[in-house]
CSV table of N, CA, C and O and ligand atoms in Angstrom, one decimal:
chain,number,residue,atom,x,y,z
A,1,UNK,N,-1.4,27.5,8.6
A,1,UNK,CA,-2.0,26.1,8.3
A,1,UNK,C,-1.4,25.0,8.9
A,1,UNK,O,-2.1,24.2,9.4
A,2,UNK,N,-0.1,25.0,8.8
A,2,UNK,CA,0.5,23.8,9.4
A,2,UNK,C,1.8,24.4,10.2
A,2,UNK,O,2.3,25.5,9.9
A,3,UNK,N,1.9,23.6,11.2
A,3,UNK,CA,3.2,24.1,12.1
A,3,UNK,C,4.1,22.8,12.2
A,3,UNK,O,3.6,21.7,12.5
A,4,UNK,N,5.4,23.0,11.7
A,4,UNK,CA,6.2,21.9,11.9
A,4,UNK,C,7.5,22.3,12.1
A,4,UNK,O,7.8,23.7,12.0
A,5,UNK,N,8.6,21.7,12.3
A,5,UNK,CA,10.0,22.2,12.4
A,5,UNK,C,10.9,21.2,11.5
A,5,UNK,O,10.4,20.2,11.1
A,6,UNK,N,11.9,21.7,11.1
A,6,UNK,CA,12.7,21.0,10.0
A,6,UNK,C,13.9,20.4,10.7
A,6,UNK,O,14.9,20.0,9.8
A,7,UNK,N,13.7,20.1,11.8
A,7,UNK,CA,15.1,19.3,12.6
A,7,UNK,C,15.2,17.8,11.8
A,7,UNK,O,14.1,17.3,11.7
A,8,UNK,N,16.3,17.4,11.7
A,8,UNK,CA,16.6,16.0,11.2
A,8,UNK,C,16.4,15.1,12.2
A,8,UNK,O,16.0,14.0,12.0
A,9,UNK,N,16.7,15.4,13.4
A,9,UNK,CA,16.3,14.3,14.5
A,9,UNK,C,15.7,15.0,15.8
A,9,UNK,O,16.3,16.3,16.0
A,10,UNK,N,14.9,14.6,16.3
A,10,UNK,CA,14.4,15.1,17.5
A,10,UNK,C,13.4,16.2,17.4
A,10,UNK,O,13.1,16.9,18.4
A,11,UNK,N,12.8,16.2,16.0
A,11,UNK,CA,11.9,17.3,15.9
A,11,UNK,C,10.4,17.3,16.6
A,11,UNK,O,10.2,16.0,16.8
A,12,UNK,N,10.1,18.3,17.0
A,12,UNK,CA,8.7,18.3,17.8
A,12,UNK,C,7.6,17.7,16.8
A,12,UNK,O,6.7,17.1,17.4
A,13,UNK,N,7.7,17.8,15.7
A,13,UNK,CA,6.8,17.4,14.7
A,13,UNK,C,6.4,15.9,14.8
A,13,UNK,O,5.3,15.5,14.8
A,14,UNK,N,7.5,15.1,15.0
A,14,UNK,CA,7.4,13.7,15.1
A,14,UNK,C,6.5,13.4,16.3
A,14,UNK,O,5.7,12.5,16.3
A,15,UNK,N,6.9,14.0,17.5
A,15,UNK,CA,6.1,13.7,18.8
A,15,UNK,C,4.6,14.1,18.5
A,15,UNK,O,3.8,13.3,19.1
A,16,UNK,N,4.3,15.2,17.8
A,16,UNK,CA,2.8,15.6,17.7
A,16,UNK,C,2.2,14.5,16.7
A,16,UNK,O,1.1,14.1,17.0
A,17,UNK,N,2.9,14.0,15.8
A,17,UNK,CA,2.4,13.1,14.9
A,17,UNK,C,2.3,11.8,15.6
A,17,UNK,O,1.3,11.0,15.6
A,18,UNK,N,3.4,11.6,16.5
A,18,UNK,CA,3.2,10.2,17.2
A,18,UNK,C,2.1,10.2,18.1
A,18,UNK,O,1.2,9.3,18.4
A,19,UNK,N,1.8,11.2,18.8
A,19,UNK,CA,0.6,11.4,19.8
A,19,UNK,C,-0.7,11.3,19.0
A,19,UNK,O,-1.7,10.6,19.5
A,20,UNK,N,-0.9,12.0,17.8
A,20,UNK,CA,-2.1,11.8,17.0
A,20,UNK,C,-2.4,10.5,16.6
A,20,UNK,O,-3.5,9.9,16.6
A,21,UNK,N,-1.2,9.8,16.2
A,21,UNK,CA,-1.5,8.5,15.7
A,21,UNK,C,-2.0,7.5,16.7
A,21,UNK,O,-2.8,6.6,16.7
A,22,UNK,N,-1.3,7.7,17.9
A,22,UNK,CA,-1.7,6.9,19.1
A,22,UNK,C,-3.2,7.2,19.6
A,22,UNK,O,-4.1,6.3,19.7
A,23,UNK,N,-3.5,8.6,19.4
A,23,UNK,CA,-4.8,8.9,19.9
A,23,UNK,C,-5.9,8.4,19.1
A,23,UNK,O,-6.9,7.9,19.4
A,24,UNK,N,-5.6,8.5,17.8
A,24,UNK,CA,-6.7,8.0,16.7
A,24,UNK,C,-6.7,6.6,16.4
A,24,UNK,O,-7.7,5.9,16.3
A,25,UNK,N,-5.5,5.8,16.3
A,25,UNK,CA,-5.3,4.5,15.9
A,25,UNK,C,-5.1,3.7,17.1
A,25,UNK,O,-5.2,2.3,16.9
A,26,UNK,N,-4.5,4.0,18.0
A,26,UNK,CA,-4.2,3.4,19.2
A,26,UNK,C,-2.8,2.7,19.0
A,26,UNK,O,-2.5,1.8,19.8
A,27,UNK,N,-2.1,2.9,18.1
A,27,UNK,CA,-0.7,2.4,17.9
A,27,UNK,C,0.1,3.1,18.6
A,27,UNK,O,0.3,4.3,18.8
A,28,UNK,N,1.1,2.3,19.4
A,28,UNK,CA,2.2,2.9,20.2
A,28,UNK,C,3.3,3.2,19.4
A,28,UNK,O,4.0,4.1,19.7
A,29,UNK,N,3.6,2.4,18.3
A,29,UNK,CA,4.9,2.8,17.6
A,29,UNK,C,4.5,3.2,16.1
A,29,UNK,O,3.4,2.7,15.5
A,30,UNK,N,5.2,4.2,15.4
A,30,UNK,CA,4.9,4.4,14.1
A,30,UNK,C,6.3,4.7,13.4
A,30,UNK,O,7.3,5.1,14.0
A,31,UNK,N,6.4,4.6,12.1
A,31,UNK,CA,7.7,4.8,11.5
A,31,UNK,C,7.3,5.7,10.3
A,31,UNK,O,6.9,5.3,9.3
A,32,UNK,N,7.4,7.0,10.4
A,32,UNK,CA,7.0,7.9,9.2
A,32,UNK,C,8.1,7.6,8.1
A,32,UNK,O,9.1,7.5,8.4
A,33,UNK,N,7.5,7.6,6.9
A,33,UNK,CA,8.3,7.6,5.6
A,33,UNK,C,8.1,8.9,4.8
A,33,UNK,O,6.9,9.5,4.9
A,34,UNK,N,9.0,9.0,3.8
A,34,UNK,CA,8.9,10.4,3.1
A,34,UNK,C,8.0,10.1,1.7
A,34,UNK,O,7.8,10.9,1.1
A,35,UNK,N,7.8,8.7,1.5
A,35,UNK,CA,7.3,8.5,0.2
A,35,UNK,C,6.4,7.4,0.3
A,35,UNK,O,6.7,6.4,1.0
A,36,UNK,N,5.3,7.1,-0.6
A,36,UNK,CA,4.6,6.0,-0.5
A,36,UNK,C,5.6,4.8,-1.1
A,36,UNK,O,5.3,3.6,-0.4
A,37,UNK,N,6.6,5.0,-1.9
A,37,UNK,CA,7.5,4.1,-2.3
A,37,UNK,C,8.2,3.5,-1.3
A,37,UNK,O,8.6,2.4,-1.1
A,38,UNK,N,8.5,4.3,-0.4
A,38,UNK,CA,9.5,3.9,0.7
A,38,UNK,C,8.6,3.1,1.8
A,38,UNK,O,9.2,2.0,2.2
A,39,UNK,N,7.4,3.4,1.9
A,39,UNK,CA,6.5,2.5,2.8
A,39,UNK,C,6.4,1.2,2.1
A,39,UNK,O,6.5,0.1,2.8
A,40,UNK,N,6.0,1.0,1.0
A,40,UNK,CA,5.9,-0.2,0.3
A,40,UNK,C,7.2,-1.0,0.4
A,40,UNK,O,7.1,-2.1,0.5
A,41,UNK,N,8.4,-0.4,0.2
A,41,UNK,CA,9.5,-1.1,0.4
A,41,UNK,C,9.7,-1.8,1.8
A,41,UNK,O,10.0,-3.0,1.7
A,42,UNK,N,9.5,-0.8,2.8
A,42,UNK,CA,9.7,-1.4,4.1
A,42,UNK,C,8.4,-2.6,4.3
A,42,UNK,O,8.8,-3.7,4.9
A,43,UNK,N,7.4,-2.4,3.8
A,43,UNK,CA,6.3,-3.5,4.0
A,43,UNK,C,6.7,-4.7,3.3
A,43,UNK,O,6.4,-5.8,3.8
A,44,UNK,N,7.2,-4.5,2.1
A,44,UNK,CA,7.7,-5.8,1.2
A,44,UNK,C,8.6,-6.5,1.9
A,44,UNK,O,8.5,-7.7,2.1
A,45,UNK,N,9.7,-5.7,2.3
A,45,UNK,CA,10.9,-6.4,3.0
A,45,UNK,C,10.6,-7.0,4.4
A,45,UNK,O,11.1,-8.2,4.7
A,46,UNK,N,9.5,-6.6,5.0
A,46,UNK,CA,8.9,-7.0,6.2
A,46,UNK,C,8.2,-8.3,6.0
A,46,UNK,O,8.4,-9.3,6.8
A,47,UNK,N,7.1,-8.1,5.2
A,47,UNK,CA,6.2,-9.2,5.2
A,47,UNK,C,6.0,-10.0,4.0
A,47,UNK,O,5.5,-11.1,4.1
A,48,UNK,N,6.6,-9.8,2.8
A,48,UNK,CA,6.6,-10.6,1.6
A,48,UNK,C,7.9,-11.4,1.6
A,48,UNK,O,9.0,-10.9,1.6
A,49,UNK,N,7.6,-12.7,1.6
A,49,UNK,CA,8.7,-13.6,1.5
A,49,UNK,C,8.8,-14.5,0.1
A,49,UNK,O,7.6,-14.6,-0.4
A,50,UNK,N,9.7,-15.0,-0.2
A,50,UNK,CA,9.7,-15.7,-1.5
A,50,UNK,C,8.6,-16.8,-1.4
A,50,UNK,O,8.6,-17.6,-0.6
A,51,UNK,N,7.9,-16.9,-2.7
A,51,UNK,CA,6.8,-17.7,-2.8
A,51,UNK,C,5.4,-17.1,-2.3
A,51,UNK,O,4.5,-18.0,-2.4
A,52,UNK,N,5.5,-16.3,-1.6
A,52,UNK,CA,4.2,-15.6,-1.0
A,52,UNK,C,3.2,-15.0,-2.2
A,52,UNK,O,3.8,-14.7,-3.1
A,53,UNK,N,2.1,-15.3,-2.2
A,53,UNK,CA,1.0,-14.7,-3.1
A,53,UNK,C,0.5,-13.6,-2.5
A,53,UNK,O,0.0,-13.7,-1.4
A,54,UNK,N,0.4,-12.4,-3.2
A,54,UNK,CA,-0.2,-11.3,-2.7
A,54,UNK,C,-1.1,-10.9,-3.6
A,54,UNK,O,-1.1,-10.5,-4.7
A,55,UNK,N,-2.6,-11.2,-3.2
A,55,UNK,CA,-3.7,-10.7,-3.8
A,55,UNK,C,-4.0,-9.3,-3.8
A,55,UNK,O,-3.9,-8.8,-2.7
A,56,UNK,N,-4.4,-8.7,-4.8
A,56,UNK,CA,-4.8,-7.2,-4.8
A,56,UNK,C,-5.8,-7.0,-5.9
A,56,UNK,O,-5.8,-7.9,-6.9
A,57,UNK,N,-6.5,-5.8,-5.9
A,57,UNK,CA,-7.3,-5.6,-7.1
A,57,UNK,C,-6.7,-5.1,-8.2
A,57,UNK,O,-6.7,-5.9,-9.2
A,58,UNK,N,-5.8,-4.2,-8.1
A,58,UNK,CA,-4.8,-3.8,-9.3
A,58,UNK,C,-3.7,-3.2,-8.6
A,58,UNK,O,-3.8,-2.3,-7.8
A,59,UNK,N,-2.7,-3.4,-9.3
A,59,UNK,CA,-1.4,-2.9,-8.6
A,59,UNK,C,-1.1,-1.5,-9.1
A,59,UNK,O,-1.5,-0.9,-10.2
A,60,UNK,N,-0.3,-0.8,-8.1
A,60,UNK,CA,0.3,0.5,-8.2
A,60,UNK,C,1.6,0.0,-8.8
A,60,UNK,O,2.2,-1.0,-8.1
A,61,UNK,N,2.2,0.5,-9.8
A,61,UNK,CA,3.6,0.0,-10.5
A,61,UNK,C,4.5,-0.3,-9.3
A,61,UNK,O,5.1,-1.2,-9.4
A,62,UNK,N,4.8,0.6,-8.4
A,62,UNK,CA,5.8,0.4,-7.6
A,62,UNK,C,5.4,-0.6,-6.4
A,62,UNK,O,6.4,-1.2,-6.1
A,63,UNK,N,4.2,-0.7,-6.2
A,63,UNK,CA,3.6,-1.7,-5.2
A,63,UNK,C,3.9,-3.2,-5.8
A,63,UNK,O,4.7,-3.8,-5.0
A,64,UNK,N,3.8,-3.3,-7.1
A,64,UNK,CA,4.1,-4.8,-7.8
A,64,UNK,C,5.6,-5.0,-7.8
A,64,UNK,O,6.0,-6.0,-7.5
A,65,UNK,N,6.3,-3.9,-8.1
A,65,UNK,CA,7.7,-4.0,-8.2
A,65,UNK,C,8.4,-4.4,-6.8
A,65,UNK,O,9.3,-5.3,-6.7
A,66,UNK,N,7.9,-3.8,-5.6
A,66,UNK,CA,8.4,-4.1,-4.4
A,66,UNK,C,8.1,-5.6,-3.9
A,66,UNK,O,9.0,-6.3,-3.4
A,67,UNK,N,6.8,-5.9,-4.3
A,67,UNK,CA,6.4,-7.3,-4.0
A,67,UNK,C,7.1,-8.3,-4.7
A,67,UNK,O,7.5,-9.4,-4.3
A,68,UNK,N,7.4,-8.1,-6.1
A,68,UNK,CA,8.1,-8.9,-6.9
A,68,UNK,C,9.5,-9.0,-6.4
A,68,UNK,O,10.1,-10.1,-6.4
A,69,UNK,N,10.2,-8.1,-6.2
A,69,UNK,CA,11.6,-8.0,-5.7
A,69,UNK,C,11.7,-8.7,-4.4
A,69,UNK,O,12.8,-9.4,-4.2
A,70,UNK,N,10.7,-8.7,-3.5
A,70,UNK,CA,10.7,-9.5,-2.2
A,70,UNK,C,10.6,-11.1,-2.5
A,70,UNK,O,10.5,-11.6,-1.5
A,71,UNK,N,10.2,-11.3,-3.8
A,71,UNK,CA,10.0,-12.7,-4.0
A,71,UNK,C,8.6,-13.2,-4.0
A,71,UNK,O,8.2,-14.4,-4.3
A,72,UNK,N,7.7,-12.2,-3.9
A,72,UNK,CA,6.4,-12.6,-4.0
A,72,UNK,C,5.7,-12.6,-5.3
A,72,UNK,O,6.5,-12.0,-6.2
A,73,UNK,N,4.5,-13.2,-5.4
A,73,UNK,CA,3.9,-13.1,-6.7
A,73,UNK,C,2.3,-12.4,-6.6
A,73,UNK,O,1.6,-12.8,-5.7
A,74,UNK,N,2.5,-11.3,-7.4
A,74,UNK,CA,1.1,-10.6,-7.2
A,74,UNK,C,0.0,-11.0,-8.2
A,74,UNK,O,0.4,-11.2,-9.3
A,75,UNK,N,-1.0,-11.1,-7.4
A,75,UNK,CA,-2.3,-11.6,-8.2
A,75,UNK,C,-3.2,-10.7,-8.4
A,75,UNK,O,-3.7,-9.9,-7.3
A,76,UNK,N,-3.5,-10.1,-9.6
A,76,UNK,CA,-4.5,-8.8,-9.6
A,76,UNK,C,-5.9,-9.5,-10.1
A,76,UNK,O,-6.0,-10.2,-11.1
A,77,UNK,N,-6.8,-9.1,-9.1
A,77,UNK,CA,-8.1,-9.8,-9.1
A,77,UNK,C,-9.1,-8.7,-9.5
A,77,UNK,O,-10.2,-8.9,-8.8
A,78,UNK,N,-9.0,-7.9,-10.4
A,78,UNK,CA,-10.0,-6.9,-10.6
A,78,UNK,C,-11.1,-7.5,-11.5
A,78,UNK,O,-10.9,-8.5,-12.0
A,79,UNK,N,-12.2,-6.7,-11.5
A,79,UNK,CA,-13.4,-7.2,-12.1
A,79,UNK,C,-13.1,-7.3,-13.6
A,79,UNK,O,-12.4,-6.5,-14.1
A,80,UNK,N,-13.7,-8.1,-14.3
A,80,UNK,CA,-13.6,-8.3,-15.7
A,80,UNK,C,-13.9,-7.0,-16.5
A,80,UNK,O,-15.0,-6.4,-16.0
A,81,UNK,N,-13.1,-6.6,-17.3
A,81,UNK,CA,-13.3,-5.4,-18.0
A,81,UNK,C,-12.8,-4.1,-17.3
A,81,UNK,O,-12.6,-3.1,-17.8
A,82,UNK,N,-12.2,-4.3,-16.1
A,82,UNK,CA,-11.6,-3.6,-15.3
A,82,UNK,C,-10.4,-2.7,-15.9
A,82,UNK,O,-10.0,-1.6,-15.7
A,83,UNK,N,-9.7,-3.4,-16.8
A,83,UNK,CA,-8.6,-2.9,-17.5
A,83,UNK,C,-8.9,-2.2,-18.8
A,83,UNK,O,-8.0,-1.9,-19.6
A,84,UNK,N,-10.1,-2.4,-19.3
A,84,UNK,CA,-10.7,-1.9,-20.5
A,84,UNK,C,-10.9,-0.3,-20.2
A,84,UNK,O,-11.9,0.1,-19.5
A,85,UNK,N,-10.3,0.6,-21.2
A,85,UNK,CA,-10.3,2.0,-21.0
A,85,UNK,C,-11.8,2.5,-21.4
A,85,UNK,O,-12.3,3.4,-20.9
A,86,UNK,N,-12.5,1.7,-22.4
A,86,UNK,CA,-13.6,2.4,-22.9
A,86,UNK,C,-14.8,1.7,-22.0
A,86,UNK,O,-16.0,2.3,-22.2
A,87,UNK,N,-14.6,1.0,-21.1
A,87,UNK,CA,-15.8,0.4,-20.3
A,87,UNK,C,-16.1,1.5,-19.1
A,87,UNK,O,-15.2,2.2,-18.6
A,88,UNK,N,-17.4,1.6,-18.7
A,88,UNK,CA,-17.8,2.8,-17.7
A,88,UNK,C,-18.2,2.1,-16.5
A,88,UNK,O,-19.1,2.4,-15.9
A,89,UNK,N,-17.4,1.3,-15.7
A,89,UNK,CA,-17.7,0.8,-14.5
A,89,UNK,C,-17.4,2.0,-13.4
A,89,UNK,O,-16.5,2.7,-13.6
A,90,UNK,N,-18.4,2.0,-12.4
A,90,UNK,CA,-18.2,3.1,-11.5
A,90,UNK,C,-16.8,3.0,-10.7
A,90,UNK,O,-16.2,3.8,-10.4
A,91,UNK,N,-16.3,1.5,-10.4
A,91,UNK,CA,-15.0,1.3,-9.9
A,91,UNK,C,-14.6,0.2,-10.3
A,91,UNK,O,-14.9,-1.0,-10.1
A,92,UNK,N,-13.5,0.4,-11.2
A,92,UNK,CA,-12.9,-0.8,-12.0
A,92,UNK,C,-12.0,-1.6,-11.2
A,92,UNK,O,-11.7,-2.8,-11.4
A,93,UNK,N,-11.6,-1.2,-9.8
A,93,UNK,CA,-10.9,-2.0,-9.2
A,93,UNK,C,-11.5,-2.9,-8.2
A,93,UNK,O,-10.9,-3.6,-7.4
A,94,UNK,N,-12.9,-3.1,-8.3
A,94,UNK,CA,-13.5,-4.3,-7.6
A,94,UNK,C,-12.9,-5.4,-7.6
A,94,UNK,O,-12.5,-6.0,-8.6
A,95,UNK,N,-12.5,-6.1,-6.5
A,95,UNK,CA,-12.1,-7.4,-6.2
A,95,UNK,C,-13.2,-8.3,-6.6
A,95,UNK,O,-14.4,-8.1,-6.3
A,96,UNK,N,-12.8,-9.4,-7.3
A,96,UNK,CA,-13.8,-10.5,-7.5
A,96,UNK,C,-13.3,-11.8,-7.2
A,96,UNK,O,-12.1,-12.1,-7.4
A,97,UNK,N,-14.1,-12.7,-6.5
A,97,UNK,CA,-13.7,-13.9,-6.2
A,97,UNK,C,-13.7,-14.8,-7.4
A,97,UNK,O,-12.6,-15.9,-7.3
A,98,UNK,N,-14.4,-14.4,-8.4
A,98,UNK,CA,-14.2,-15.3,-9.8
A,98,UNK,C,-12.6,-15.0,-10.2
A,98,UNK,O,-12.2,-16.1,-10.6
A,99,UNK,N,-12.3,-14.0,-10.2
A,99,UNK,CA,-10.9,-13.8,-10.6
A,99,UNK,C,-9.9,-14.7,-9.8
A,99,UNK,O,-8.8,-15.2,-10.0
A,100,UNK,N,-10.1,-14.6,-8.4
A,100,UNK,CA,-9.3,-15.3,-7.4
A,100,UNK,C,-9.3,-16.8,-7.7
A,100,UNK,O,-8.3,-17.4,-7.6
A,101,UNK,N,-10.5,-17.3,-8.1
A,101,UNK,CA,-10.6,-18.8,-8.5
A,101,UNK,C,-9.9,-19.1,-9.6
A,101,UNK,O,-9.3,-20.3,-10.0
A,102,UNK,N,-9.8,-18.2,-10.7
A,102,UNK,CA,-9.2,-18.4,-11.9
A,102,UNK,C,-7.7,-18.7,-11.8
A,102,UNK,O,-7.0,-19.2,-12.6
A,103,UNK,N,-7.1,-18.1,-10.7
A,103,UNK,CA,-5.8,-18.1,-10.5
A,103,UNK,C,-5.1,-19.3,-9.7
A,103,UNK,O,-5.7,-19.9,-8.9
B,1,LIG,C1,-0.1,2.5,-3.7
B,1,LIG,C2,0.8,3.5,-3.8
B,1,LIG,N1,2.2,3.5,-3.8
B,1,LIG,C3,2.9,4.5,-4.2
B,1,LIG,C4,2.6,5.7,-4.6
B,1,LIG,C5,3.7,6.7,-5.0
B,1,LIG,O1,3.7,7.5,-3.9
B,1,LIG,P1,5.1,8.3,-3.7
B,1,LIG,O2,5.3,9.1,-5.0
B,1,LIG,O3,5.0,9.2,-2.7
B,1,LIG,O4,6.3,7.3,-3.8
B,1,LIG,C6,1.2,6.1,-4.5
B,1,LIG,C7,0.7,7.3,-4.8
B,1,LIG,O5,-0.5,7.5,-4.8
B,1,LIG,C8,0.3,5.0,-4.1
B,1,LIG,O6,-0.9,5.0,-4.2
């Protein structure tokens, strides 16, 4: 099903991944990470600076934590009722401009 190698450095798998990423997305560089949390940490450290406002529909807990730690302020702009467990919206994470205007 999958072919990979376990080399810590210089593994062939990295080059296969890099080639696939370049072919599909056109990106020349990539930095694979082992977890979503690790990716968020790098993104937050790189792009979020003290005082930045980071709008999103609803936070994943670690996402908010990383952006907060970097000094950003996360605004959650999900649709009214989106945080109510008993509501049956098809997609509760929908972004709303009304919520954006309220902040
Ligand atoms: C936005 C986001 N951040 C972090 C995670 C957690 O990923 P991991 O357990 O690989 O750190 C997820 C998992 O779905 C995610 O969707």
